[in-house]
């Protein structure tokens, strides 16, 4: 059986004392199409404890459908768990004026650690003018920006990400789902642009993808997420710790890369 | 580590796919090596040729592949009896026994038939009586229709994918005592705990959907799910071994 001390510790205890997980792609709240038994804030924190997760950054499901209500909700819920739970400001490209006000509120919401875009849900290419205000805001402040990406998408394919990465080099871009289905293309973008990172939600469930990312791009460009409260962190962590990669790579993916990216960006210690 | 728990994967395959697999598993040696790496002792395996070419070809190839592999139990695929492509029952069941095959797959979409009583008549009644598990790809309409026609059938719905499916399959768990769920890709946070609390552990089968998916995700998820040890043992492999032991092929 696998001889990794990290894998063994997760299998035996559910956690790894020397490698607390940092989750850069989480959510919060109900969502259509899925029954989530573990959606409450305290339940999500309990899952973090159970799975050895030190910190997570969430965007609200409410905010996808109703930006103003949802961002306020995320600010309030994360404020209850300082140091443990942070939020992304979700931006709706259809609501330009409200979006401007949401960006103005960013400074009053200290648990906000970056921006979340979902071009596929909002049916708007991330390269469209409608996203320019939020991208300029993020670029001016060198923010962390998590965007949904999907292979072949008309809104957020790896080719779209390359355009954004080139135009806004000061934004640290996390490719949520790593361009699922166009993994090779997304890896190319992450290799070409120093500001582009591969995020593993759902991608971890395709056998061989993690190994290829580590080999072709480098473990230093890969970060973990799993859409909590959707997916059991142990499913995602199991894919990482039992992949055919080194323990050093496992540590970078589970923890170290995310810590490095969050450094200086967390306004609540 | 709970080394007394013997994992048995209900959903693995070997062989190529038309559209390709990100990292294919072309033979049983690769499969066994991955099982060793992940601490999985046994598996119920089918060959992709069963689905992609024909059960006539694929069933025979699988039999060759798993011969002398005591850790692997085979799952063949069925076709409608009308076209007489496979050996008719009950001789078919004797061939299964000789080949180390104790479960069956149905691929109605790929093989272009309707999986119901009009097509299969008493053949699926024979499966029910002999307690031969029938595995189907995840299609909830199909599962509801098959079980409406054959309420005693041991039916396993496989690889449901990570989007929510509880609203689909919980009614089937409540209605049909021989309905089983392959938990590969059932990644829902605390999903296993909630299912075990409500329905017990008896109808959940550990699976990975390898080689499309890696084995590590479900392996750690089941190892650490918040369920008692008897439930974990049952899901990890006990339920599937019990199902396969119940099968009567003679
Ligand atoms: Zn997400």
Short mmCIF file of C-alpha atoms and ligand atoms in Angstrom, two decimals:
data_model
loop_
_atom_site.label_atom_id
_atom_site.label_comp_id
_atom_site.label_asym_id
_atom_site.label_seq_id
_atom_site.Cartn_x
_atom_site.Cartn_y
_atom_site.Cartn_z
CA UNK A 1 0.00 0.00 0.00
CA UNK A 2 0.98 3.64 -0.43
CA UNK A 3 3.80 4.54 1.99
CA UNK A 4 3.19 8.30 2.28
CA UNK A 5 3.16 9.44 5.93
CA UNK A 6 0.63 12.13 4.99
CA UNK A 7 -1.72 9.64 3.34
CA UNK A 8 -1.36 7.27 6.26
CA UNK A 9 -2.18 9.96 8.80
CA UNK A 10 -5.29 11.02 6.88
CA UNK A 11 -6.43 7.40 6.60
CA UNK A 12 -5.85 6.76 10.30
CA UNK A 13 -7.14 10.01 11.81
CA UNK A 14 -8.91 11.95 9.06
CA UNK A 15 -6.41 14.78 9.51
CA UNK A 16 -2.72 15.56 9.22
CA UNK A 17 -1.27 17.48 12.15
CA UNK A 18 1.66 18.86 10.18
CA UNK A 19 -0.38 19.70 7.08
CA UNK A 20 -3.63 21.50 7.89
CA UNK A 21 -5.62 21.92 4.70
CA UNK A 22 -6.43 25.32 3.18
CA UNK A 23 -9.56 25.34 1.00
CA UNK A 24 -9.67 28.09 -1.62
CA UNK A 25 -12.93 27.06 -3.33
CA UNK A 26 -15.86 26.77 -0.98
CA UNK A 27 -19.44 28.02 -1.02
CA UNK A 28 -22.26 28.53 1.44
CA UNK A 29 -26.04 28.16 1.40
CA UNK A 30 -28.64 26.15 -0.47
CA UNK A 31 -28.41 25.48 -4.16
CA UNK A 32 -30.89 24.20 -6.71
CA UNK A 33 -30.48 20.63 -7.89
CA UNK A 34 -28.76 19.29 -4.79
CA UNK A 35 -29.78 18.26 -1.32
CA UNK A 36 -26.99 19.26 1.04
CA UNK A 37 -27.41 17.83 4.53
CA UNK A 38 -24.46 19.80 5.88
CA UNK A 39 -25.13 23.36 4.77
CA UNK A 40 -25.22 25.29 8.06
CA UNK A 41 -22.23 27.38 9.20
CA UNK A 42 -21.54 25.30 12.30
CA UNK A 43 -21.93 22.09 10.30
CA UNK A 44 -19.40 23.32 7.76
CA UNK A 45 -16.96 24.25 10.53
CA UNK A 46 -17.48 20.77 12.01
CA UNK A 47 -16.59 19.27 8.65
CA UNK A 48 -13.41 21.38 8.58
CA UNK A 49 -12.51 20.06 12.04
CA UNK A 50 -13.27 16.48 11.05
CA UNK A 51 -11.11 16.70 7.94
CA UNK A 52 -8.20 18.76 9.27
CA UNK A 53 -9.03 21.92 7.35
CA UNK A 54 -7.57 25.06 8.94
CA UNK A 55 -9.14 27.74 6.76
CA UNK A 56 -11.56 28.15 3.87
CA UNK A 57 -12.63 30.88 1.50
CA UNK A 58 -16.26 30.76 0.32
CA UNK A 59 -18.48 32.47 -2.18
CA UNK A 60 -22.19 32.46 -1.40
CA UNK A 61 -24.70 30.52 -3.46
CA UNK A 62 -27.12 33.32 -2.68
CA UNK A 63 -24.66 35.78 -4.19
CA UNK A 64 -24.71 33.99 -7.54
CA UNK A 65 -28.45 34.57 -7.79
CA UNK A 66 -28.68 37.81 -5.79
CA UNK A 67 -25.29 39.54 -5.49
CA UNK A 68 -26.17 42.20 -2.93
CA UNK A 69 -28.05 39.90 -0.55
CA UNK A 70 -25.49 37.12 -0.95
CA UNK A 71 -22.37 39.20 -0.37
CA UNK A 72 -23.90 40.72 2.76
CA UNK A 73 -24.75 37.24 3.96
CA UNK A 74 -21.16 36.04 3.40
CA UNK A 75 -19.74 39.07 5.21
CA UNK A 76 -21.98 38.35 8.20
CA UNK A 77 -21.39 34.61 8.39
CA UNK A 78 -17.61 34.75 7.98
CA UNK A 79 -17.38 37.48 10.63
CA UNK A 80 -18.51 34.82 13.12
CA UNK A 81 -15.40 32.71 12.48
CA UNK A 82 -12.39 35.03 12.40
CA UNK A 83 -9.21 33.41 11.19
CA UNK A 84 -11.08 30.36 10.03
CA UNK A 85 -13.55 31.44 7.36
CA UNK A 86 -13.09 34.08 4.68
CA UNK A 87 -15.23 35.14 1.72
CA UNK A 88 -14.91 36.06 -1.90
CA UNK A 89 -16.92 39.00 -3.14
CA UNK A 90 -19.16 37.60 -5.89
CA UNK A 91 -19.66 39.91 -8.85
CA UNK A 92 -22.69 39.78 -11.16
CA UNK A 93 -21.78 41.21 -14.58
CA UNK A 94 -25.43 41.98 -15.33
CA UNK A 95 -25.73 44.50 -12.49
CA UNK A 96 -23.17 47.17 -13.29
CA UNK A 97 -24.35 49.89 -10.92
CA UNK A 98 -24.97 47.53 -7.99
CA UNK A 99 -21.65 45.90 -8.78
CA UNK A 100 -19.85 49.23 -8.44
CA UNK A 101 -21.44 49.64 -5.00
CA UNK A 102 -20.44 46.11 -3.99
CA UNK A 103 -16.83 46.87 -4.92
CA UNK A 104 -16.98 50.06 -2.86
CA UNK A 105 -18.11 47.97 0.12
CA UNK A 106 -15.08 45.67 -0.20
CA UNK A 107 -13.03 47.74 2.25
CA UNK A 108 -15.75 47.65 4.89
CA UNK A 109 -15.84 43.85 4.85
CA UNK A 110 -12.56 42.70 6.36
CA UNK A 111 -13.19 38.97 5.92
CA UNK A 112 -13.27 39.38 2.15
CA UNK A 113 -10.12 37.79 0.76
CA UNK A 114 -10.73 38.17 -2.96
CA UNK A 115 -13.22 38.05 -5.82
CA UNK A 116 -15.32 35.19 -7.24
CA UNK A 117 -16.58 35.17 -10.81
CA UNK A 118 -18.82 32.58 -12.42
CA UNK A 119 -18.97 33.49 -16.12
CA UNK A 120 -20.78 30.25 -17.02
CA UNK A 121 -23.64 30.80 -14.58
CA UNK A 122 -23.90 34.42 -15.59
CA UNK A 123 -23.63 33.50 -19.28
CA UNK A 124 -21.10 36.24 -19.90
CA UNK A 125 -17.56 35.79 -21.24
CA UNK A 126 -14.98 36.79 -18.66
CA UNK A 127 -13.37 38.82 -21.45
CA UNK A 128 -16.54 40.86 -22.02
CA UNK A 129 -16.79 44.55 -21.15
CA UNK A 130 -19.29 43.67 -18.43
CA UNK A 131 -16.46 42.21 -16.35
CA UNK A 132 -14.06 45.12 -16.89
CA UNK A 133 -14.98 47.06 -13.69
CA UNK A 134 -14.34 44.11 -11.40
CA UNK A 135 -11.16 43.05 -13.20
CA UNK A 136 -9.79 46.60 -13.03
CA UNK A 137 -10.69 46.76 -9.34
CA UNK A 138 -8.92 43.45 -8.70
CA UNK A 139 -5.90 44.48 -10.77
CA UNK A 140 -5.50 47.81 -8.98
CA UNK A 141 -5.36 46.00 -5.64
CA UNK A 142 -3.50 42.85 -6.79
CA UNK A 143 -6.34 40.69 -5.51
CA UNK A 144 -6.86 36.96 -5.51
CA UNK A 145 -9.57 36.12 -8.04
CA UNK A 146 -11.23 32.71 -8.28
CA UNK A 147 -13.16 32.14 -11.47
CA UNK A 148 -15.12 29.14 -12.63
CA UNK A 149 -13.42 27.64 -15.69
CA UNK A 150 -14.60 24.82 -17.93
CA UNK A 151 -13.24 23.22 -21.05
CA UNK A 152 -14.96 24.31 -24.24
CA UNK A 153 -16.97 27.00 -22.47
CA UNK A 154 -17.98 30.08 -24.42
CA UNK A 155 -17.47 32.07 -21.21
CA UNK A 156 -14.51 30.80 -19.21
CA UNK A 157 -12.38 28.38 -21.21
CA UNK A 158 -8.59 28.25 -20.77
CA UNK A 159 -8.28 30.54 -23.81
CA UNK A 160 -10.44 33.17 -22.09
CA UNK A 161 -8.28 32.88 -18.97
CA UNK A 162 -5.11 33.44 -20.99
CA UNK A 163 -6.51 36.74 -22.28
CA UNK A 164 -7.38 37.94 -18.78
CA UNK A 165 -4.04 36.79 -17.36
CA UNK A 166 -2.16 38.69 -20.03
CA UNK A 167 -4.18 41.88 -19.69
CA UNK A 168 -4.16 41.91 -15.86
CA UNK A 169 -0.81 40.51 -14.66
CA UNK A 170 -1.32 41.87 -11.14
CA UNK A 171 -4.39 39.70 -10.52
CA UNK A 172 -3.66 36.28 -9.04
CA UNK A 173 -6.03 34.09 -11.04
CA UNK A 174 -7.28 30.80 -9.66
CA UNK A 175 -8.81 28.59 -12.36
CA UNK A 176 -11.67 26.88 -10.54
CA UNK A 177 -11.96 23.28 -11.82
CA UNK A 178 -8.78 23.78 -13.89
CA UNK A 179 -10.66 24.14 -17.17
CA UNK A 180 -12.32 20.76 -16.61
CA UNK A 181 -12.22 18.79 -19.85
CA UNK A 182 -9.48 21.00 -21.32
CA UNK A 183 -6.94 20.18 -18.67
CA UNK A 184 -3.93 20.23 -20.99
CA UNK A 185 -4.87 23.68 -22.29
CA UNK A 186 -5.39 25.01 -18.78
CA UNK A 187 -2.05 23.57 -17.68
CA UNK A 188 -0.45 25.40 -20.61
CA UNK A 189 -1.98 28.69 -19.43
CA UNK A 190 -0.77 28.07 -15.87
CA UNK A 191 2.72 27.37 -17.18
CA UNK A 192 2.76 30.44 -19.42
CA UNK A 193 1.51 32.97 -16.88
CA UNK A 194 3.07 33.29 -13.45
CA UNK A 195 -0.20 34.74 -12.10
CA UNK A 196 -2.37 31.73 -13.05
CA UNK A 197 -3.02 28.81 -10.70
CA UNK A 198 -4.87 25.52 -11.10
CA UNK A 199 -7.66 24.85 -8.60
CA UNK A 200 -8.72 21.23 -8.17
CA UNK A 201 -12.47 21.15 -7.42
CA UNK A 202 -13.97 18.33 -9.55
CA UNK A 203 -10.69 18.05 -11.48
CA UNK A 204 -9.34 15.81 -8.72
CA UNK A 205 -11.96 13.20 -9.70
CA UNK A 206 -10.38 12.65 -13.11
CA UNK A 207 -7.68 10.06 -12.68
CA UNK A 208 -4.22 11.22 -13.70
CA UNK A 209 -4.92 14.96 -13.76
CA UNK A 210 -3.16 15.71 -10.47
CA UNK A 211 -0.08 13.74 -11.52
CA UNK A 212 0.03 15.59 -14.86
CA UNK A 213 -0.31 19.00 -13.22
CA UNK A 214 2.59 18.27 -10.91
CA UNK A 215 4.73 16.94 -13.72
CA UNK A 216 3.91 19.49 -16.43
CA UNK A 217 3.26 22.69 -14.46
CA UNK A 218 4.70 22.05 -11.02
CA UNK A 219 3.06 21.39 -7.67
CA UNK A 220 3.69 25.04 -6.70
CA UNK A 221 0.87 26.10 -9.10
CA UNK A 222 -1.89 23.78 -7.80
CA UNK A 223 -4.36 24.57 -4.99
CA UNK A 224 -7.24 22.66 -3.41
CA UNK A 225 -10.97 23.26 -3.15
CA UNK A 226 -14.06 21.03 -3.13
CA UNK A 227 -17.15 23.23 -3.28
CA UNK A 228 -18.08 22.72 0.38
CA UNK A 229 -20.90 22.22 1.42
CA UNK A 230 -21.26 20.10 -1.70
CA UNK A 231 -18.40 17.66 -1.49
CA UNK A 232 -16.79 15.75 1.32
CA UNK A 233 -13.28 17.17 1.79
CA UNK A 234 -12.05 13.63 2.30
CA UNK A 235 -12.97 12.71 -1.26
CA UNK A 236 -10.82 15.57 -2.57
CA UNK A 237 -8.04 15.05 -0.06
CA UNK A 238 -8.02 11.31 -0.80
CA UNK A 239 -7.45 12.03 -4.47
CA UNK A 240 -4.47 14.24 -3.59
CA UNK A 241 -2.83 12.20 -0.86
CA UNK A 242 -3.14 8.91 -2.75
CA UNK A 243 -2.08 10.34 -6.11
CA UNK A 244 1.28 9.20 -7.48
CA UNK A 245 3.14 12.33 -6.41
CA UNK A 246 5.66 13.18 -3.67
CA UNK A 247 4.78 14.15 -0.13
CA UNK A 248 6.38 17.52 -0.85
CA UNK A 249 3.90 18.02 -3.70
CA UNK A 250 1.02 16.90 -1.46
CA UNK A 251 2.00 19.52 1.14
CA UNK A 252 2.19 22.29 -1.45
CA UNK A 253 -1.24 21.43 -2.89
CA UNK A 254 -3.05 20.87 0.40
CA UNK A 255 -1.61 23.84 2.26
CA UNK A 256 1.56 25.70 1.40
CA UNK A 257 0.57 27.24 -1.93
CA UNK A 258 -2.69 28.59 -0.55
CA UNK A 259 -0.96 30.03 2.51
CA UNK A 260 1.52 31.77 0.25
CA UNK A 261 -1.30 33.21 -1.89
CA UNK A 262 -3.24 34.41 1.13
CA UNK A 263 -0.22 36.05 2.74
CA UNK A 264 -0.84 39.78 3.04
CA UNK A 265 -4.37 39.37 1.72
CA UNK A 266 -6.12 38.44 4.96
CA UNK A 267 -7.23 41.54 6.79
CA UNK A 268 -8.55 39.57 9.77
CA UNK A 269 -5.76 37.51 11.35
CA UNK B 1 -5.63 1.85 10.32
CA UNK B 2 -8.73 -0.33 10.29
CA UNK B 3 -6.84 -3.14 8.59
CA UNK B 4 -9.60 -5.63 9.34
CA UNK B 5 -11.84 -3.87 6.83
CA UNK B 6 -11.56 -5.59 3.46
CA UNK B 7 -12.40 -3.18 0.65
CA UNK B 8 -14.14 -4.49 -2.45
CA UNK B 9 -14.80 -2.09 -5.32
CA UNK B 10 -18.11 -2.69 -7.13
CA UNK B 11 -17.35 -0.52 -10.15
CA UNK B 12 -14.09 -0.85 -12.04
CA UNK B 13 -13.39 -1.61 -15.68
CA UNK B 14 -10.45 -2.42 -17.87
CA UNK B 15 -10.05 -1.63 -21.55
CA UNK B 16 -10.05 1.36 -23.87
CA UNK B 17 -12.85 3.85 -24.61
CA UNK B 18 -13.80 5.30 -28.01
CA UNK B 19 -13.57 8.83 -26.67
CA UNK B 20 -10.46 7.98 -24.70
CA UNK B 21 -9.97 7.92 -20.96
CA UNK B 22 -7.77 10.58 -19.39
CA UNK B 23 -5.59 7.82 -18.01
CA UNK B 24 -6.83 4.43 -19.21
CA UNK B 25 -6.38 1.09 -17.50
CA UNK B 26 -5.84 -1.42 -20.25
CA UNK B 27 -5.34 -4.62 -18.30
CA UNK B 28 -5.80 -6.34 -14.97
CA UNK B 29 -2.16 -5.97 -13.94
CA UNK B 30 -2.54 -2.19 -13.91
CA UNK B 31 -5.82 -2.56 -12.07
CA UNK B 32 -4.32 -4.81 -9.40
CA UNK B 33 -1.37 -2.45 -8.94
CA UNK B 34 -3.74 0.47 -8.27
CA UNK B 35 -5.78 -1.67 -5.90
CA UNK B 36 -2.58 -2.52 -4.01
CA UNK B 37 -1.57 1.15 -3.83
CA UNK B 38 -4.96 2.13 -2.38
CA UNK B 39 -5.45 -0.81 -0.03
CA UNK B 40 -8.34 -2.30 -1.96
CA UNK B 41 -8.37 -6.08 -1.78
CA UNK B 42 -11.05 -7.12 -4.28
CA UNK B 43 -13.08 -5.76 -7.18
CA UNK B 44 -16.06 -6.51 -9.38
CA UNK B 45 -14.78 -5.78 -12.88
CA UNK B 46 -16.13 -5.52 -16.41
CA UNK B 47 -14.35 -5.04 -19.73
CA UNK B 48 -15.08 -1.96 -21.84
CA UNK B 49 -15.43 -4.20 -24.92
CA UNK B 50 -18.67 -5.50 -23.40
CA UNK B 51 -20.17 -2.04 -23.78
CA UNK B 52 -18.18 -0.60 -26.67
CA UNK B 53 -18.16 -3.53 -29.07
CA UNK B 54 -20.48 -6.31 -27.93
CA UNK B 55 -21.06 -8.59 -24.96
CA UNK B 56 -20.41 -11.42 -27.42
CA UNK B 57 -16.80 -10.27 -27.63
CA UNK B 58 -16.34 -8.47 -24.33
CA UNK B 59 -17.70 -11.20 -22.07
CA UNK B 60 -15.17 -13.68 -23.48
CA UNK B 61 -12.31 -11.19 -23.21
CA UNK B 62 -13.20 -10.45 -19.59
CA UNK B 63 -13.25 -14.17 -18.80
CA UNK B 64 -9.69 -14.46 -20.15
CA UNK B 65 -8.53 -11.40 -18.25
CA UNK B 66 -9.80 -12.50 -14.85
CA UNK B 67 -8.89 -16.19 -15.13
CA UNK B 68 -6.55 -17.06 -12.25
CA UNK B 69 -7.18 -13.69 -10.57
CA UNK B 70 -8.75 -14.61 -7.23
CA UNK B 71 -9.11 -10.93 -6.23
CA UNK B 72 -11.34 -10.15 -9.20
CA UNK B 73 -14.95 -11.17 -9.77
CA UNK B 74 -16.35 -10.66 -13.25
CA UNK B 75 -19.44 -8.81 -14.42
CA UNK B 76 -20.67 -9.69 -17.92
CA UNK B 77 -23.20 -7.79 -20.00
CA UNK B 78 -26.59 -8.95 -21.26
CA UNK B 79 -28.50 -8.54 -24.53
CA UNK B 80 -32.18 -9.10 -25.32
CA UNK B 81 -32.95 -12.80 -25.78
CA UNK B 82 -34.78 -12.24 -29.08
CA UNK B 83 -31.62 -11.84 -31.18
CA UNK B 84 -30.02 -14.97 -29.75
CA UNK B 85 -26.51 -13.51 -29.64
CA UNK B 86 -25.67 -14.86 -26.20
CA UNK B 87 -26.18 -18.37 -24.84
CA UNK B 88 -29.77 -18.69 -23.63
CA UNK B 89 -30.50 -19.12 -19.95
CA UNK B 90 -30.02 -21.26 -17.92
CA UNK B 91 -26.87 -22.39 -19.78
CA UNK B 92 -25.72 -18.74 -19.68
CA UNK B 93 -25.65 -18.94 -15.88
CA UNK B 94 -23.47 -22.05 -16.03
CA UNK B 95 -21.05 -20.18 -18.31
CA UNK B 96 -20.96 -17.35 -15.79
CA UNK B 97 -20.07 -19.78 -13.02
CA UNK B 98 -17.29 -21.34 -15.08
CA UNK B 99 -15.82 -17.91 -15.86
CA UNK B 100 -15.90 -16.51 -12.32
CA UNK B 101 -18.68 -14.08 -13.22
CA UNK B 102 -21.33 -13.34 -10.59
CA UNK B 103 -22.98 -10.10 -11.73
CA UNK B 104 -24.31 -8.58 -14.96
CA UNK B 105 -24.40 -5.19 -16.63
CA UNK B 106 -27.05 -3.78 -18.95
CA UNK B 107 -26.23 -0.99 -21.43
CA UNK B 108 -29.58 -0.30 -23.09
CA UNK B 109 -28.50 2.98 -24.68
CA UNK B 110 -25.30 1.73 -26.28
CA UNK B 111 -26.82 -1.61 -27.29
CA UNK B 112 -30.10 -0.09 -28.47
CA UNK B 113 -32.82 -1.94 -26.62
CA UNK B 114 -35.49 -1.23 -24.04
CA UNK B 115 -34.66 -2.70 -20.66
CA UNK B 116 -38.12 -3.81 -19.53
CA UNK B 117 -40.45 -6.79 -19.21
CA UNK B 118 -41.56 -6.69 -22.84
CA UNK B 119 -37.96 -7.26 -23.92
CA UNK B 120 -36.57 -9.48 -21.19
CA UNK B 121 -39.69 -11.32 -19.99
CA UNK B 122 -38.79 -14.07 -17.56
CA UNK B 123 -35.01 -13.62 -18.05
CA UNK B 124 -34.86 -10.87 -15.47
CA UNK B 125 -37.20 -12.91 -13.24
CA UNK B 126 -34.52 -15.60 -13.36
CA UNK B 127 -31.95 -12.99 -12.33
CA UNK B 128 -34.22 -12.02 -9.45
CA UNK B 129 -34.69 -15.62 -8.30
CA UNK B 130 -31.01 -16.40 -8.59
CA UNK B 131 -30.19 -13.09 -6.92
CA UNK B 132 -27.78 -12.10 -9.66
CA UNK B 133 -27.05 -8.36 -9.31
CA UNK B 134 -27.79 -6.29 -12.39
CA UNK B 135 -25.71 -3.13 -12.70
CA UNK B 136 -26.86 -0.20 -14.83
CA UNK B 137 -25.31 3.17 -15.64
CA UNK B 138 -26.85 6.07 -13.77
CA UNK B 139 -30.21 6.79 -15.40
CA UNK B 140 -32.93 7.33 -12.83
CA UNK B 141 -35.83 7.02 -15.27
CA UNK B 142 -34.43 3.66 -16.29
CA UNK B 143 -34.03 2.52 -12.69
CA UNK B 144 -37.62 3.49 -11.85
CA UNK B 145 -38.97 1.64 -14.90
CA UNK B 146 -36.90 -1.51 -14.40
CA UNK B 147 -37.89 -1.77 -10.75
CA UNK B 148 -41.55 -1.15 -11.58
CA UNK B 149 -41.37 -4.21 -13.85
CA UNK B 150 -39.08 -6.30 -11.63
CA UNK B 151 -39.52 -5.30 -8.01
CA UNK B 152 -37.48 -8.26 -6.67
CA UNK B 153 -34.49 -7.64 -8.93
CA UNK B 154 -31.14 -6.91 -7.29
CA UNK B 155 -30.45 -3.64 -9.09
CA UNK B 156 -27.31 -1.54 -8.63
CA UNK B 157 -27.24 1.99 -10.02
CA UNK B 158 -23.61 2.96 -10.62
CA UNK B 159 -21.50 6.10 -10.74
CA UNK B 160 -24.19 8.66 -10.13
CA UNK B 161 -21.83 11.62 -10.39
CA UNK B 162 -21.26 14.41 -7.91
CA UNK B 163 -24.40 16.47 -8.49
CA UNK B 164 -27.19 15.82 -6.05
CA UNK B 165 -29.03 12.54 -6.50
CA UNK B 166 -30.67 11.94 -3.12
CA UNK B 167 -33.99 13.27 -4.38
CA UNK B 168 -33.82 10.65 -7.15
CA UNK B 169 -32.68 7.57 -5.28
CA UNK B 170 -34.13 7.87 -1.77
CA UNK B 171 -37.65 6.92 -2.99
CA UNK B 172 -36.14 3.78 -4.54
CA UNK B 173 -34.37 2.88 -1.28
CA UNK B 174 -37.72 3.22 0.51
CA UNK B 175 -39.72 1.22 -2.02
CA UNK B 176 -37.44 -1.61 -3.21
CA UNK B 177 -35.45 -3.71 -0.71
CA UNK B 178 -33.17 -5.13 -3.44
CA UNK B 179 -32.14 -1.72 -4.81
CA UNK B 180 -28.47 -0.84 -4.20
CA UNK B 181 -26.39 2.28 -4.69
CA UNK B 182 -22.79 2.33 -5.90
CA UNK B 183 -21.26 5.22 -3.97
CA UNK B 184 -18.51 6.03 -6.46
CA UNK B 185 -18.87 9.76 -7.14
CA UNK B 186 -21.40 10.14 -4.30
CA UNK B 187 -19.20 12.84 -2.87
CA UNK B 188 -21.83 14.72 -0.86
CA UNK B 189 -20.43 16.09 2.39
CA UNK B 190 -21.81 13.93 5.22
CA UNK B 191 -23.95 12.11 2.64
CA UNK B 192 -22.94 8.62 3.79
CA UNK B 193 -23.60 9.48 7.42
CA UNK B 194 -27.07 10.77 6.62
CA UNK B 195 -27.94 7.76 4.47
CA UNK B 196 -26.74 5.28 7.08
CA UNK B 197 -28.66 7.08 9.83
CA UNK B 198 -31.86 6.99 7.80
CA UNK B 199 -31.69 3.78 5.78
CA UNK B 200 -28.92 1.72 7.36
CA UNK B 201 -25.72 0.70 5.60
CA UNK B 202 -26.92 -2.47 3.88
CA UNK B 203 -27.63 -1.06 0.44
CA UNK B 204 -24.58 1.09 -0.11
CA UNK B 205 -21.68 -0.38 -2.09
CA UNK B 206 -18.14 1.00 -2.12
CA UNK B 207 -17.05 1.84 -5.66
CA UNK B 208 -14.61 4.11 -7.45
CA UNK B 209 -15.59 4.29 -11.16
CA UNK B 210 -11.94 3.52 -11.90
CA UNK B 211 -10.22 4.27 -14.25
CA UNK B 212 -12.27 7.39 -15.10
CA UNK B 213 -11.90 8.41 -11.46
CA UNK B 214 -9.01 7.64 -9.12
CA UNK B 215 -9.51 5.24 -6.24
CA UNK B 216 -8.16 7.57 -3.54
CA UNK B 217 -11.25 9.77 -3.15
CA UNK B 218 -13.83 7.16 -2.17
CA UNK B 219 -11.16 5.19 -0.30
CA UNK B 220 -10.46 8.02 2.18
CA UNK B 221 -14.10 9.13 2.24
CA UNK B 222 -15.32 5.69 3.34
CA UNK B 223 -12.38 5.18 5.72
CA UNK B 224 -13.26 8.39 7.59
CA UNK B 225 -17.06 8.73 7.18
CA UNK B 226 -18.84 9.39 10.48
CA UNK B 227 -20.49 5.97 10.67
CA UNK B 228 -20.01 3.06 13.05
CA UNK B 229 -17.52 0.32 12.25
CA UNK B 230 -20.08 -2.35 11.27
CA UNK B 231 -21.59 0.10 8.77
CA UNK B 232 -18.14 0.97 7.40
CA UNK B 233 -17.28 -2.71 7.03
CA UNK B 234 -20.56 -3.35 5.23
CA UNK B 235 -20.17 -0.45 2.79
CA UNK B 236 -16.47 -1.07 2.18
CA UNK B 237 -17.03 -4.59 0.94
CA UNK B 238 -19.24 -6.67 3.20
CA UNK B 239 -22.45 -5.85 1.37
CA UNK B 240 -21.03 -6.65 -2.05
CA UNK B 241 -19.44 -9.91 -0.90
CA UNK B 242 -22.76 -10.92 0.67
CA UNK B 243 -24.60 -10.12 -2.57
CA UNK B 244 -22.15 -12.15 -4.64
CA UNK B 245 -22.25 -15.07 -2.22
CA UNK B 246 -26.05 -15.18 -2.46
CA UNK B 247 -25.90 -15.66 -6.23
CA UNK B 248 -27.11 -19.07 -7.45
CA UNK B 249 -25.68 -20.07 -10.81
CA UNK B 250 -25.82 -23.87 -10.66
ZN1 LIG C 1 -17.70 26.16 -7.04
#
